[in-house]
Coordinates of C-alpha atoms and ligand atoms in Angstrom, one line a residue:
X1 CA -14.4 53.0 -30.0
X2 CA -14.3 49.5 -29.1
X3 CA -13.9 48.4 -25.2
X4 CA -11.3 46.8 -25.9
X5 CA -8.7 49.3 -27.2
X6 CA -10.0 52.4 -24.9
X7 CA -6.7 53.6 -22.6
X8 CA -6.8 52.4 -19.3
X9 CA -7.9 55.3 -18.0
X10 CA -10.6 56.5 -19.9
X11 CA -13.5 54.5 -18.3
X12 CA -15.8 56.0 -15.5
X13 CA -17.3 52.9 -13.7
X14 CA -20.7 54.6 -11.7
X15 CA -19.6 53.3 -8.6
X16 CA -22.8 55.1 -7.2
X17 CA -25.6 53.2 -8.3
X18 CA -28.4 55.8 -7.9
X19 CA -27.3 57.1 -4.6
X20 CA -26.4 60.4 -3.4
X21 CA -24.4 59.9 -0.4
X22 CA -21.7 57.0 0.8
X23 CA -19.8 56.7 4.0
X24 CA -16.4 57.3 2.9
X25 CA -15.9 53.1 3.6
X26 CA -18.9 52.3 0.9
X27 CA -17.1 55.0 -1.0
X28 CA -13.7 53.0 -1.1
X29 CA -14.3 50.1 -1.0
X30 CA -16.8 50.1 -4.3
X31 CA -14.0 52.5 -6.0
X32 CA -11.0 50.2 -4.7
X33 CA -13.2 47.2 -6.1
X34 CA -14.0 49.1 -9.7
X35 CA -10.3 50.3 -9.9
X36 CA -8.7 46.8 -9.4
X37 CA -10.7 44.9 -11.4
X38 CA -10.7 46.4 -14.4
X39 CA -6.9 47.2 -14.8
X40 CA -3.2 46.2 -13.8
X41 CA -2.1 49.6 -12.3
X42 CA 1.3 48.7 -11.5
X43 CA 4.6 49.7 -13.1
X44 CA 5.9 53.0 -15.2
X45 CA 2.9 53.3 -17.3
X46 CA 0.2 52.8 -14.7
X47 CA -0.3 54.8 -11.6
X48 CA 2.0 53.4 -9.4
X49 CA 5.5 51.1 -8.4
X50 CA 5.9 49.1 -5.5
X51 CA 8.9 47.4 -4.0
X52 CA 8.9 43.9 -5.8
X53 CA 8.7 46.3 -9.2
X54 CA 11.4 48.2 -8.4
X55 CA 14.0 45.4 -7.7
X56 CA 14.3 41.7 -7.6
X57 CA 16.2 41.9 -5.0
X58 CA 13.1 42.4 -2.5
X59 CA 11.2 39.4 -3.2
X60 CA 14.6 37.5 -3.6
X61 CA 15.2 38.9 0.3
X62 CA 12.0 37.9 1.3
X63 CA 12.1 34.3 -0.3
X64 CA 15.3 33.5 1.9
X65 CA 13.6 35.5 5.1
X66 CA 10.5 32.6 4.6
X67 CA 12.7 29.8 3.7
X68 CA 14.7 30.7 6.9
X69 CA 11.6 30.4 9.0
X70 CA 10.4 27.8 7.4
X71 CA 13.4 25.2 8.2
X72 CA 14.1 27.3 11.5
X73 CA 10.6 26.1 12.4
X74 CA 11.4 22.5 11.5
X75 CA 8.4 22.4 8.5
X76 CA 10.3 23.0 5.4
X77 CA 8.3 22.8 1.9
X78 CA 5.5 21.4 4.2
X79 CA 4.6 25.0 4.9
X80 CA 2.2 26.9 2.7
X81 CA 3.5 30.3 0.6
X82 CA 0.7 32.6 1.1
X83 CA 0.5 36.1 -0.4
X84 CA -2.6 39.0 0.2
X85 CA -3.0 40.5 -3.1
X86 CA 0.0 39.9 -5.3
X87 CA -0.2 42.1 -7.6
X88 CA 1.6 40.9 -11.0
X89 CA 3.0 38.1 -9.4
X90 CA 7.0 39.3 -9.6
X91 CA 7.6 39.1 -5.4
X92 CA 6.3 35.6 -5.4
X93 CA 8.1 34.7 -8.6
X94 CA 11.2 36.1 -7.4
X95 CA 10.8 34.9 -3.9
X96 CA 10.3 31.3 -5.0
X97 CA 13.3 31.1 -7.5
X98 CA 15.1 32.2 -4.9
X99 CA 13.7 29.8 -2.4
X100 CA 14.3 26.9 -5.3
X101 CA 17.2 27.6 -5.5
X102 CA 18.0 26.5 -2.0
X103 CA 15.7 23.5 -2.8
X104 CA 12.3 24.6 -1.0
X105 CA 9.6 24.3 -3.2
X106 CA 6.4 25.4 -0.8
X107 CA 2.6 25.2 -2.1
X108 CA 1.6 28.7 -3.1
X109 CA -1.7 30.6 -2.5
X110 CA -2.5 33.6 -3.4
X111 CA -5.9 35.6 -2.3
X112 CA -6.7 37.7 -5.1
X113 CA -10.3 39.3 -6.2
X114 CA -9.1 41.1 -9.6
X115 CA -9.3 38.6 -12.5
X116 CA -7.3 41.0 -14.7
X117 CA -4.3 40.9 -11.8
X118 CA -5.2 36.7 -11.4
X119 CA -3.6 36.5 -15.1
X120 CA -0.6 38.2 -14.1
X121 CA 0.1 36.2 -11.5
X122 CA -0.8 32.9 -13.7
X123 CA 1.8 34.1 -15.6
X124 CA 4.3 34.5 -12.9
X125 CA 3.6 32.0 -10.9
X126 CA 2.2 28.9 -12.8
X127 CA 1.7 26.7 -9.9
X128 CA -0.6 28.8 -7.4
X129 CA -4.0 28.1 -5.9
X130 CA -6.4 31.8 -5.8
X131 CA -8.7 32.3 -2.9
X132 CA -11.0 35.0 -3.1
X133 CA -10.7 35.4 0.8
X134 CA -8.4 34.3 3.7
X135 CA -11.2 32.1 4.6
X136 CA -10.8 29.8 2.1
X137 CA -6.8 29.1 3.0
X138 CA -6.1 25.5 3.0
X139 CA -6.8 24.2 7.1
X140 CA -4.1 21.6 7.1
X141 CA -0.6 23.3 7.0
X142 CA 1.2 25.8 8.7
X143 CA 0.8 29.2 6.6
X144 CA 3.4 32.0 6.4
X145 CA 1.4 35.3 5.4
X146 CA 3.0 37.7 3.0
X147 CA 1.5 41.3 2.3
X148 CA 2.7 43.9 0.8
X149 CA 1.1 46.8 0.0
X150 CA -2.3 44.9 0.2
X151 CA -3.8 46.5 3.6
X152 CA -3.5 49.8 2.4
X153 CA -6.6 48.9 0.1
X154 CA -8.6 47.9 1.7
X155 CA -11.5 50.3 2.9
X156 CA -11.2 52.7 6.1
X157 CA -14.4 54.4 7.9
X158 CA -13.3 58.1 9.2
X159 CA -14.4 60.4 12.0
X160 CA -14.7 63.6 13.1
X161 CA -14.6 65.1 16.5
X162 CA -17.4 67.7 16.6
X163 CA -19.0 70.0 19.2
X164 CA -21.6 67.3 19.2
X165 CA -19.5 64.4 19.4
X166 CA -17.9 61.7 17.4
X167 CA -19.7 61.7 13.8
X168 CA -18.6 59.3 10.3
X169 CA -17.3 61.2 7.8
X170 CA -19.6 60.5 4.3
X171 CA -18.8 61.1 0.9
X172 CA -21.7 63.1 -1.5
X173 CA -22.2 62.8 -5.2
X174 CA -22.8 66.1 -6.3
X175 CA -20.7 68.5 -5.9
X176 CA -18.0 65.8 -4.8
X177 CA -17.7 66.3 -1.0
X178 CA -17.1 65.0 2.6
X179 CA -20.2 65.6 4.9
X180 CA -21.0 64.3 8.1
X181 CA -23.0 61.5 9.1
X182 CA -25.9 62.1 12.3
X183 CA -24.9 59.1 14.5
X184 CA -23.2 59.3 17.4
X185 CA -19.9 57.0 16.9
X186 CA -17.8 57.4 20.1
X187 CA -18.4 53.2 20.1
X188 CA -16.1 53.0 17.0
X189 CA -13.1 55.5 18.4
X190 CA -10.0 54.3 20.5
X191 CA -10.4 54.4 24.1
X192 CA -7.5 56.7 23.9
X193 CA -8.8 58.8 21.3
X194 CA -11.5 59.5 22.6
X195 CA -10.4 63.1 24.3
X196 CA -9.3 64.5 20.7
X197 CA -9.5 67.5 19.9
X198 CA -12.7 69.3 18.2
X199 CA -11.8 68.8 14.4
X200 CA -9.4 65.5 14.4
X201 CA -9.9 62.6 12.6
X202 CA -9.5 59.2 13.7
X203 CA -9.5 56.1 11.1
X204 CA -10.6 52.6 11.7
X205 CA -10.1 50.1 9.2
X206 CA -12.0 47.0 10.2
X207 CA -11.7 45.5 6.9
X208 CA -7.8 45.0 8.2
X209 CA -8.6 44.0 11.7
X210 CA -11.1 41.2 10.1
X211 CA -8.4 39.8 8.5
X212 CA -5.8 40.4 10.3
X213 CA -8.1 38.4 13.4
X214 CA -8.7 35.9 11.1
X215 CA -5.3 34.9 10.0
X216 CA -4.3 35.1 13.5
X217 CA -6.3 32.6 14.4
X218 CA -5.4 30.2 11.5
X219 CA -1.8 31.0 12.4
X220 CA -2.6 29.7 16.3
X221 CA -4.1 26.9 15.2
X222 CA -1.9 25.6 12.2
X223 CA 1.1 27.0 12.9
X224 CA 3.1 30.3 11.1
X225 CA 3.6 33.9 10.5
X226 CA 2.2 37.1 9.1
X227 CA 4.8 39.5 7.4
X228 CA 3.1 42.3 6.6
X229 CA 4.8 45.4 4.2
X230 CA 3.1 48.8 4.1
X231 CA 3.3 52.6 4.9
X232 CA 1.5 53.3 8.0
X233 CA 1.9 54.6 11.8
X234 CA 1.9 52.8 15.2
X235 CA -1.1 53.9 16.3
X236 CA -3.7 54.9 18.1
X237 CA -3.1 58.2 16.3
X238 CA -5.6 60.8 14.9
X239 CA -5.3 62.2 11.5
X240 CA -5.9 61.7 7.7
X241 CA -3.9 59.7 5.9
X242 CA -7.3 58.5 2.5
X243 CA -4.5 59.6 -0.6
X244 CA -5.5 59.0 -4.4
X245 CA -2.6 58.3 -7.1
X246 CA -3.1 58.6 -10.4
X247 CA -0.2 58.0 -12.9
X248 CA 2.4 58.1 -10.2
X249 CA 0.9 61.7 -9.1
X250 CA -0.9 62.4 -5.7
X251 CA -4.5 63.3 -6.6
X252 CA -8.0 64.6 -5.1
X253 CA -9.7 61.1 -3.5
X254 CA -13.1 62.7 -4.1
X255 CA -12.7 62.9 -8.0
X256 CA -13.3 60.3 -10.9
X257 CA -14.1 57.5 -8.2
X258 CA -13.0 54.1 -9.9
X259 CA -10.0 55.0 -12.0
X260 CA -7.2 55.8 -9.3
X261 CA -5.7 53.8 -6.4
X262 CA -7.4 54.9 -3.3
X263 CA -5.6 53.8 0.0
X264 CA -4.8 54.5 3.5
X265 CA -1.8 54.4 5.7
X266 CA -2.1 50.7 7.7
X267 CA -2.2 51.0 11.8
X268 CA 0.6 48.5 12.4
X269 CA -0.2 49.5 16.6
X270 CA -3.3 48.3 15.9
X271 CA -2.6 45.0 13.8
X272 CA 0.3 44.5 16.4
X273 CA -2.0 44.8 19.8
X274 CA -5.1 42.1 17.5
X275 CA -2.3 39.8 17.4
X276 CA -0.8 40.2 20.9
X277 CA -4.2 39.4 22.4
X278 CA -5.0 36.3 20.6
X279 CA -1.6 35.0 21.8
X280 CA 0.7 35.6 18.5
X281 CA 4.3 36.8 19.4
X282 CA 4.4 40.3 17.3
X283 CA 8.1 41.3 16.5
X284 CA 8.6 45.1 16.7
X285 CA 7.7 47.0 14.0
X286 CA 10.7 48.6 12.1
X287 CA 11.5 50.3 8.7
X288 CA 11.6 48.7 5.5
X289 CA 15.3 49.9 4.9
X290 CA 16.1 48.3 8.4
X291 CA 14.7 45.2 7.9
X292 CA 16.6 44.8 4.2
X293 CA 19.5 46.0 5.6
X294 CA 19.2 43.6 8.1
X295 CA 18.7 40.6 5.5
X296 CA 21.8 41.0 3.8
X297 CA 20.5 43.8 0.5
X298 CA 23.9 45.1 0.2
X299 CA 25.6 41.6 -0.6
X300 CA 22.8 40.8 -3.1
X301 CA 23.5 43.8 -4.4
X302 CA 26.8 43.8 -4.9
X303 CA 26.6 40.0 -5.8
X304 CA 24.1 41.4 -8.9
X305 CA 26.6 44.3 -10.0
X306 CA 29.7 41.4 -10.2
X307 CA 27.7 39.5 -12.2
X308 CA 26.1 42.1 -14.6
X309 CA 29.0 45.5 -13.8
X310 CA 27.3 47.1 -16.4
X311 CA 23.8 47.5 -14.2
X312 CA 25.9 49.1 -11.1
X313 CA 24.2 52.1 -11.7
X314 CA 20.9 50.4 -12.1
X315 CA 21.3 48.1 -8.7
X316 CA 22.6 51.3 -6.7
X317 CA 19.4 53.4 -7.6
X318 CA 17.1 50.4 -6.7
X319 CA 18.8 49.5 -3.5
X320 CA 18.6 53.0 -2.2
X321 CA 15.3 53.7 -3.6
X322 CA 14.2 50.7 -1.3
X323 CA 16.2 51.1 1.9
X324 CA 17.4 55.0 2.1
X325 CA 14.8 57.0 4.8
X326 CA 14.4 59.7 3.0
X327 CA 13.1 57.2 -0.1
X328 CA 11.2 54.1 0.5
X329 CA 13.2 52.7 4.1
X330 CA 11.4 54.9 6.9
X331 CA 7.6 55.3 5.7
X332 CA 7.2 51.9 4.6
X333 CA 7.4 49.4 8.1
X334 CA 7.6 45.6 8.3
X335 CA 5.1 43.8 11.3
X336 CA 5.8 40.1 12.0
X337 CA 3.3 38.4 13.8
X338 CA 4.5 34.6 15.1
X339 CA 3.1 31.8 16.4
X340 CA 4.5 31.6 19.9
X341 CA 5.8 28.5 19.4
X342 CA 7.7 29.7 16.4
X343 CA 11.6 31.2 16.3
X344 CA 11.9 34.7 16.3
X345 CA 11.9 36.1 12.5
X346 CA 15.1 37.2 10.7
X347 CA 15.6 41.1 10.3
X348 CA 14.1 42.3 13.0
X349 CA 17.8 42.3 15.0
Ligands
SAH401 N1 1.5 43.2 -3.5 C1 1.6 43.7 -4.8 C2 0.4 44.5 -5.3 C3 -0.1 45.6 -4.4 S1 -1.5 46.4 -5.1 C4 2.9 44.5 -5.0 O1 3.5 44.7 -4.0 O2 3.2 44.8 -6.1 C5 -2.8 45.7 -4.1 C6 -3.2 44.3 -4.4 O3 -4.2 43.9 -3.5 C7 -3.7 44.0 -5.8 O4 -3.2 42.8 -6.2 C8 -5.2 44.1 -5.6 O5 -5.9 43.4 -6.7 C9 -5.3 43.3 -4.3 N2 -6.6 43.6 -3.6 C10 -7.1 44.8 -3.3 N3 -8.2 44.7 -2.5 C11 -8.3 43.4 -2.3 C12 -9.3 42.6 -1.6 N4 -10.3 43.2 -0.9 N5 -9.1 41.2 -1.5 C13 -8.1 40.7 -2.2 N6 -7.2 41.4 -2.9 C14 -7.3 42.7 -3.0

């Protein structure tokens, strides 16, 4: 069979490259990196759906939540759209008609490292600039951050409290397992972690706080915001949270490394507390449903279901499926990091 007409899924990349043993950060970030760029994995017939899949409505919200900012701030269009892995391109696409349509027109950048996703978003959004990293953001404009679903990617080291102290949790080939490393790694754990009881895990993902530091900084020195979308915890907290999805199904994280989404719940305490010390203004961090609720999704909503009364039924599901705790609204959170000179937000009221 041909490369190009194998399914999606039938392709073991050998993320292992003759060795036995990985910390469970080598681990996922080679698999994260095989995974992403050999596939789009979004939408009913990949593994999973996130919010700007699910409705228009939330990348139309968060288009008038920038836009907002944006002339609140007194930049307007001179103000660059920036979004952390975009996916297929539909929250930008819908964010910016939506923006257009109040006649902002902002630069867009997106930081992307798949090429197959990079197409997508061609597609979607014809008139963006792609940055393999946040360090290659243009210098001379304010930038207002958007990312969802993009920290949970990125690559987390683990450890374990033992009788002998604080040890990295490691991932080895055959059979597929989690060992523990030798080194003594009470450096890496939360000062108020540190008294955890034998067995519990703590996470650190510094691949986040890079970036998150990083952006800050730009933010400080050009002006902006960070609105970052996820599921995650205020931390510092101990426990597991590595998950594995394949074709919308919770799966081992251990298994087939390289064809399913590996990701972690994001420490928004953590990403919150980075940005209070370099002297950003974080807003509190609240549930997605909140903060829709907060930016008007039951208007657009009902302003859809005039238009189209056939797609009630259709709008209602979506709308609930992103606000509704029990659905989408309580495990995904929203963190906005501002540059203290900047207005407070909308939708954290
Ligand atoms: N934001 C989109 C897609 C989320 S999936 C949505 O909500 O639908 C995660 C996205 O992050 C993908 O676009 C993936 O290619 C990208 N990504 C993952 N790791 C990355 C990295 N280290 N650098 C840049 N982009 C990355």
């Amino acid at each position: 069979m041909s490369p190009e007409i194998e399914a999606p899924h039938a392709t073991q990349p050998d993320i292992w490259q003759g060795r036995e043993s990985l910390s469970l950060h080598d681990f996922m970030a080679a698999a994260n990196a095989a995974y992403y760029a050999g596939r789009d994995p979004l939408g009913a017939r990949g593994d999973f759906i996130t919010a700007p899949e699910i409705s228009q409505m939330f990348g139309e919200l968060i288009g008038l939540w920038f836009a907002d900012l944006a002339l609140r701030a007194g930049v307007g269009a001179n103000c660059a759209y920036v979004e952390l892995g975009p996916g297929r391109g539909t929250l930008a696409a819908d964010a910016l008609r939506a923006m257009g349509q109040g006649g902002l027109s902002p630069p867009i950048h997106f930081v992307e490292t798949s090429p197959v996703l990079r197409e997508r978003q061609r597609a979607a959004a014809p008139g963006a600039t792609w940055h393999e990293s946040v360090a290659a953001l243009p210098e001379d404009q304010p930038l207002i951050i958007i990312a969802n679903e993009f920290f949970d990617a990125l690559p987390i080291r683990q450890f374990q409290r033992t009788g002998a102290g604080w040890r990295e949790r490691m991932v080895q080939r055959t059979p597929p397992a989690f060992t523990l490393g030798k080194q003594d790694c009470v450096a890496d754990i939360p000062l108020p972690l540190s008294d955890a009881p034998l067995g519990a895990i703590v996470e650190r993902n510094f691949a986040s706080e890079t970036i998150a530091t990083d952006l800050g900084k730009r933010i400080l020195r050009q002006g902006g915001a960070l609105l970052i979308i996820d599921y995650g915890y205020e931390g510092p907290a101990t426990g597991d949270t590595l998950q594995a999805m394949t074709q919308h199904r919770f799966a081992d994280p251990l298994d087939a490394p390289g064809t399913r989404d590996l990701t972690a719940h994001v420490d928004f305490g953590m990403i919150a507390a980075l940005g209070r010390t370099l002297g950003l203004r974080p807003q509190p961090c609240i549930g997605q449903g909140a903060f829709l609720t907060a930016l008007g999704i039951d208007a657009r909503a009902a302003a859809l279901t005039r238009a189209n009364p056939a797609r009630a039924d259709d709008v209602k599901t979506a709308r609930d499926r992103l606000v509704e705790a029990d659905q989408m609204g309580q495990l995904f959170k929203v963190l906005a990091l501002r540059h203290p000179d900047w207005p407070v937000a909308a939708g954290f009221a």
